[in-house]
JSON list of C-alpha atoms in Angstrom, two decimals:
[
{"chain": "A", "resi": 761, "resn": "UNK", "atom": "CA", "xyz": [103.74, 85.27, 73.02]},
{"chain": "A", "resi": 762, "resn": "UNK", "atom": "CA", "xyz": [100.69, 84.02, 71.24]},
{"chain": "A", "resi": 763, "resn": "UNK", "atom": "CA", "xyz": [100.41, 80.48, 72.36]},
{"chain": "A", "resi": 764, "resn": "UNK", "atom": "CA", "xyz": [98.48, 78.23, 69.93]},
{"chain": "A", "resi": 765, "resn": "UNK", "atom": "CA", "xyz": [95.79, 76.08, 71.55]},
{"chain": "A", "resi": 766, "resn": "UNK", "atom": "CA", "xyz": [97.03, 72.58, 71.47]},
{"chain": "A", "resi": 767, "resn": "UNK", "atom": "CA", "xyz": [94.70, 69.76, 72.03]},
{"chain": "A", "resi": 768, "resn": "UNK", "atom": "CA", "xyz": [96.18, 66.66, 73.52]},
{"chain": "A", "resi": 769, "resn": "UNK", "atom": "CA", "xyz": [94.29, 63.47, 72.74]},
{"chain": "A", "resi": 770, "resn": "UNK", "atom": "CA", "xyz": [95.95, 61.42, 75.53]},
{"chain": "A", "resi": 771, "resn": "UNK", "atom": "CA", "xyz": [98.69, 61.98, 78.13]},
{"chain": "A", "resi": 772, "resn": "UNK", "atom": "CA", "xyz": [101.46, 60.66, 75.86]},
{"chain": "A", "resi": 773, "resn": "UNK", "atom": "CA", "xyz": [100.30, 63.19, 73.17]},
{"chain": "A", "resi": 774, "resn": "UNK", "atom": "CA", "xyz": [100.37, 65.91, 75.84]},
{"chain": "A", "resi": 775, "resn": "UNK", "atom": "CA", "xyz": [103.97, 65.05, 76.84]},
{"chain": "A", "resi": 776, "resn": "UNK", "atom": "CA", "xyz": [105.40, 64.80, 73.36]},
{"chain": "A", "resi": 777, "resn": "UNK", "atom": "CA", "xyz": [103.72, 68.00, 72.35]},
{"chain": "A", "resi": 778, "resn": "UNK", "atom": "CA", "xyz": [105.92, 69.64, 74.92]},
{"chain": "A", "resi": 779, "resn": "UNK", "atom": "CA", "xyz": [109.17, 67.73, 74.69]},
{"chain": "A", "resi": 780, "resn": "UNK", "atom": "CA", "xyz": [108.98, 66.32, 71.24]},
{"chain": "A", "resi": 781, "resn": "UNK", "atom": "CA", "xyz": [111.02, 67.55, 68.26]},
{"chain": "A", "resi": 782, "resn": "UNK", "atom": "CA", "xyz": [114.63, 67.34, 67.36]},
{"chain": "A", "resi": 783, "resn": "UNK", "atom": "CA", "xyz": [116.06, 69.76, 69.97]},
{"chain": "A", "resi": 784, "resn": "UNK", "atom": "CA", "xyz": [113.81, 70.07, 73.00]},
{"chain": "A", "resi": 785, "resn": "UNK", "atom": "CA", "xyz": [114.92, 66.74, 74.68]},
{"chain": "A", "resi": 786, "resn": "UNK", "atom": "CA", "xyz": [118.60, 67.64, 74.02]},
{"chain": "A", "resi": 787, "resn": "UNK", "atom": "CA", "xyz": [118.14, 71.13, 75.51]},
{"chain": "A", "resi": 788, "resn": "UNK", "atom": "CA", "xyz": [116.44, 69.76, 78.60]},
{"chain": "A", "resi": 789, "resn": "UNK", "atom": "CA", "xyz": [119.25, 67.21, 79.03]},
{"chain": "A", "resi": 790, "resn": "UNK", "atom": "CA", "xyz": [122.12, 69.68, 78.69]},
{"chain": "A", "resi": 791, "resn": "UNK", "atom": "CA", "xyz": [120.37, 72.05, 81.23]},
{"chain": "A", "resi": 792, "resn": "UNK", "atom": "CA", "xyz": [120.12, 69.34, 83.86]},
{"chain": "A", "resi": 793, "resn": "UNK", "atom": "CA", "xyz": [123.16, 70.50, 85.77]},
{"chain": "A", "resi": 794, "resn": "UNK", "atom": "CA", "xyz": [122.27, 74.10, 86.04]},
{"chain": "A", "resi": 795, "resn": "UNK", "atom": "CA", "xyz": [122.06, 77.24, 83.97]},
{"chain": "A", "resi": 796, "resn": "UNK", "atom": "CA", "xyz": [123.66, 77.93, 80.55]},
{"chain": "A", "resi": 797, "resn": "UNK", "atom": "CA", "xyz": [123.82, 80.97, 78.31]},
{"chain": "A", "resi": 798, "resn": "UNK", "atom": "CA", "xyz": [122.56, 81.07, 74.70]},
{"chain": "A", "resi": 799, "resn": "UNK", "atom": "CA", "xyz": [126.05, 80.67, 73.17]},
{"chain": "A", "resi": 800, "resn": "UNK", "atom": "CA", "xyz": [126.81, 77.74, 75.48]},
{"chain": "A", "resi": 801, "resn": "UNK", "atom": "CA", "xyz": [123.59, 76.01, 74.42]},
{"chain": "A", "resi": 802, "resn": "UNK", "atom": "CA", "xyz": [124.36, 76.67, 70.74]},
{"chain": "A", "resi": 803, "resn": "UNK", "atom": "CA", "xyz": [127.79, 74.99, 71.11]},
{"chain": "A", "resi": 804, "resn": "UNK", "atom": "CA", "xyz": [126.29, 72.14, 73.16]},
{"chain": "A", "resi": 805, "resn": "UNK", "atom": "CA", "xyz": [123.48, 71.22, 70.69]},
{"chain": "A", "resi": 806, "resn": "UNK", "atom": "CA", "xyz": [125.26, 70.03, 67.49]},
{"chain": "A", "resi": 807, "resn": "UNK", "atom": "CA", "xyz": [123.55, 71.05, 64.27]},
{"chain": "A", "resi": 808, "resn": "UNK", "atom": "CA", "xyz": [120.98, 73.53, 65.69]},
{"chain": "A", "resi": 809, "resn": "UNK", "atom": "CA", "xyz": [120.42, 76.71, 63.81]},
{"chain": "A", "resi": 810, "resn": "UNK", "atom": "CA", "xyz": [120.07, 80.00, 65.77]},
{"chain": "A", "resi": 811, "resn": "UNK", "atom": "CA", "xyz": [116.37, 80.21, 64.57]},
{"chain": "A", "resi": 812, "resn": "UNK", "atom": "CA", "xyz": [115.60, 76.60, 65.74]},
{"chain": "A", "resi": 813, "resn": "UNK", "atom": "CA", "xyz": [117.41, 77.19, 69.04]},
{"chain": "A", "resi": 814, "resn": "UNK", "atom": "CA", "xyz": [115.49, 80.32, 69.76]},
{"chain": "A", "resi": 815, "resn": "UNK", "atom": "CA", "xyz": [112.17, 78.67, 68.65]},
{"chain": "A", "resi": 816, "resn": "UNK", "atom": "CA", "xyz": [112.74, 75.63, 70.89]},
{"chain": "A", "resi": 817, "resn": "UNK", "atom": "CA", "xyz": [113.81, 77.61, 73.89]},
{"chain": "A", "resi": 818, "resn": "UNK", "atom": "CA", "xyz": [110.73, 79.89, 73.58]},
{"chain": "A", "resi": 819, "resn": "UNK", "atom": "CA", "xyz": [108.46, 76.81, 73.33]},
{"chain": "A", "resi": 820, "resn": "UNK", "atom": "CA", "xyz": [110.10, 75.23, 76.44]},
{"chain": "A", "resi": 821, "resn": "UNK", "atom": "CA", "xyz": [109.71, 78.51, 78.28]},
{"chain": "A", "resi": 822, "resn": "UNK", "atom": "CA", "xyz": [106.04, 78.84, 77.22]},
{"chain": "A", "resi": 823, "resn": "UNK", "atom": "CA", "xyz": [105.47, 75.31, 78.52]},
{"chain": "A", "resi": 824, "resn": "UNK", "atom": "CA", "xyz": [107.16, 76.27, 81.79]},
{"chain": "A", "resi": 825, "resn": "UNK", "atom": "CA", "xyz": [109.90, 73.75, 81.41]},
{"chain": "A", "resi": 826, "resn": "UNK", "atom": "CA", "xyz": [112.73, 76.19, 81.08]},
{"chain": "A", "resi": 827, "resn": "UNK", "atom": "CA", "xyz": [113.11, 79.68, 82.67]},
{"chain": "A", "resi": 828, "resn": "UNK", "atom": "CA", "xyz": [114.93, 82.64, 81.07]},
{"chain": "A", "resi": 829, "resn": "UNK", "atom": "CA", "xyz": [116.64, 85.26, 83.18]},
{"chain": "A", "resi": 830, "resn": "UNK", "atom": "CA", "xyz": [117.79, 88.45, 81.55]},
{"chain": "A", "resi": 831, "resn": "UNK", "atom": "CA", "xyz": [120.51, 90.52, 83.25]},
{"chain": "A", "resi": 832, "resn": "UNK", "atom": "CA", "xyz": [120.48, 94.28, 82.47]},
{"chain": "A", "resi": 833, "resn": "UNK", "atom": "CA", "xyz": [124.13, 94.51, 81.52]},
{"chain": "A", "resi": 834, "resn": "UNK", "atom": "CA", "xyz": [125.99, 95.73, 78.52]},
{"chain": "A", "resi": 835, "resn": "UNK", "atom": "CA", "xyz": [126.19, 93.51, 76.59]},
{"chain": "A", "resi": 836, "resn": "UNK", "atom": "CA", "xyz": [122.93, 91.79, 77.75]},
{"chain": "A", "resi": 837, "resn": "UNK", "atom": "CA", "xyz": [123.33, 88.48, 79.39]},
{"chain": "A", "resi": 838, "resn": "UNK", "atom": "CA", "xyz": [120.65, 85.78, 79.34]},
{"chain": "A", "resi": 839, "resn": "UNK", "atom": "CA", "xyz": [120.64, 82.56, 81.22]},
{"chain": "A", "resi": 840, "resn": "UNK", "atom": "CA", "xyz": [118.41, 79.49, 80.88]},
{"chain": "A", "resi": 841, "resn": "UNK", "atom": "CA", "xyz": [117.65, 76.91, 83.44]},
{"chain": "A", "resi": 842, "resn": "UNK", "atom": "CA", "xyz": [115.23, 74.13, 84.10]},
{"chain": "A", "resi": 843, "resn": "UNK", "atom": "CA", "xyz": [112.12, 74.91, 86.13]},
{"chain": "A", "resi": 844, "resn": "UNK", "atom": "CA", "xyz": [111.01, 72.36, 88.82]},
{"chain": "A", "resi": 845, "resn": "UNK", "atom": "CA", "xyz": [108.64, 70.94, 86.15]},
{"chain": "A", "resi": 846, "resn": "UNK", "atom": "CA", "xyz": [111.53, 70.62, 83.71]},
{"chain": "A", "resi": 847, "resn": "UNK", "atom": "CA", "xyz": [113.75, 69.02, 86.32]},
{"chain": "A", "resi": 848, "resn": "UNK", "atom": "CA", "xyz": [111.05, 66.37, 86.93]},
{"chain": "A", "resi": 849, "resn": "UNK", "atom": "CA", "xyz": [111.59, 65.13, 83.39]},
{"chain": "A", "resi": 850, "resn": "UNK", "atom": "CA", "xyz": [115.29, 64.41, 83.70]},
{"chain": "A", "resi": 851, "resn": "UNK", "atom": "CA", "xyz": [115.00, 60.95, 85.20]},
{"chain": "A", "resi": 852, "resn": "UNK", "atom": "CA", "xyz": [112.78, 59.90, 82.21]},
{"chain": "A", "resi": 853, "resn": "UNK", "atom": "CA", "xyz": [114.96, 61.52, 79.64]},
{"chain": "A", "resi": 854, "resn": "UNK", "atom": "CA", "xyz": [117.82, 59.43, 81.41]},
{"chain": "A", "resi": 855, "resn": "UNK", "atom": "CA", "xyz": [115.77, 56.23, 80.98]},
{"chain": "A", "resi": 856, "resn": "UNK", "atom": "CA", "xyz": [115.20, 57.09, 77.29]},
{"chain": "A", "resi": 857, "resn": "UNK", "atom": "CA", "xyz": [118.98, 57.74, 76.94]},
{"chain": "A", "resi": 858, "resn": "UNK", "atom": "CA", "xyz": [119.76, 54.42, 78.56]},
{"chain": "A", "resi": 859, "resn": "UNK", "atom": "CA", "xyz": [117.41, 52.56, 76.21]},
{"chain": "A", "resi": 860, "resn": "UNK", "atom": "CA", "xyz": [118.95, 54.27, 73.25]},
{"chain": "A", "resi": 861, "resn": "UNK", "atom": "CA", "xyz": [122.41, 53.34, 74.36]},
{"chain": "A", "resi": 862, "resn": "UNK", "atom": "CA", "xyz": [121.39, 49.66, 74.42]},
{"chain": "A", "resi": 863, "resn": "UNK", "atom": "CA", "xyz": [119.68, 49.96, 71.01]},
{"chain": "A", "resi": 864, "resn": "UNK", "atom": "CA", "xyz": [122.80, 51.56, 69.49]},
{"chain": "A", "resi": 865, "resn": "UNK", "atom": "CA", "xyz": [124.89, 48.73, 70.90]},
{"chain": "A", "resi": 866, "resn": "UNK", "atom": "CA", "xyz": [122.51, 46.07, 69.43]},
{"chain": "A", "resi": 867, "resn": "UNK", "atom": "CA", "xyz": [122.77, 47.64, 65.98]},
{"chain": "A", "resi": 868, "resn": "UNK", "atom": "CA", "xyz": [126.60, 47.47, 66.14]},
{"chain": "A", "resi": 869, "resn": "UNK", "atom": "CA", "xyz": [126.45, 43.65, 66.77]}
]
């Protein structure tokens, strides 16, 4: 895969280049408990198109946050799981999730 050279201007920029976007954080979160197949991911991520799901998974794989395992079966079976680097992000995504829950509750008041 041709990986574009991305220049990070600071550590926050570096992080959000890898996990930013509409689907990457959600994909990392749903993969926190183990592996999932493509169809399971498609059902778990509401509103994602096949093109965007594939693109997001490829980017996460290129950034070594998600690994992809292909089983040579008929029909082919592919499983996605977090790498150790991806797993290290889960506590932080959990904190962002907690912050969001509080903000949503405040808006309801």
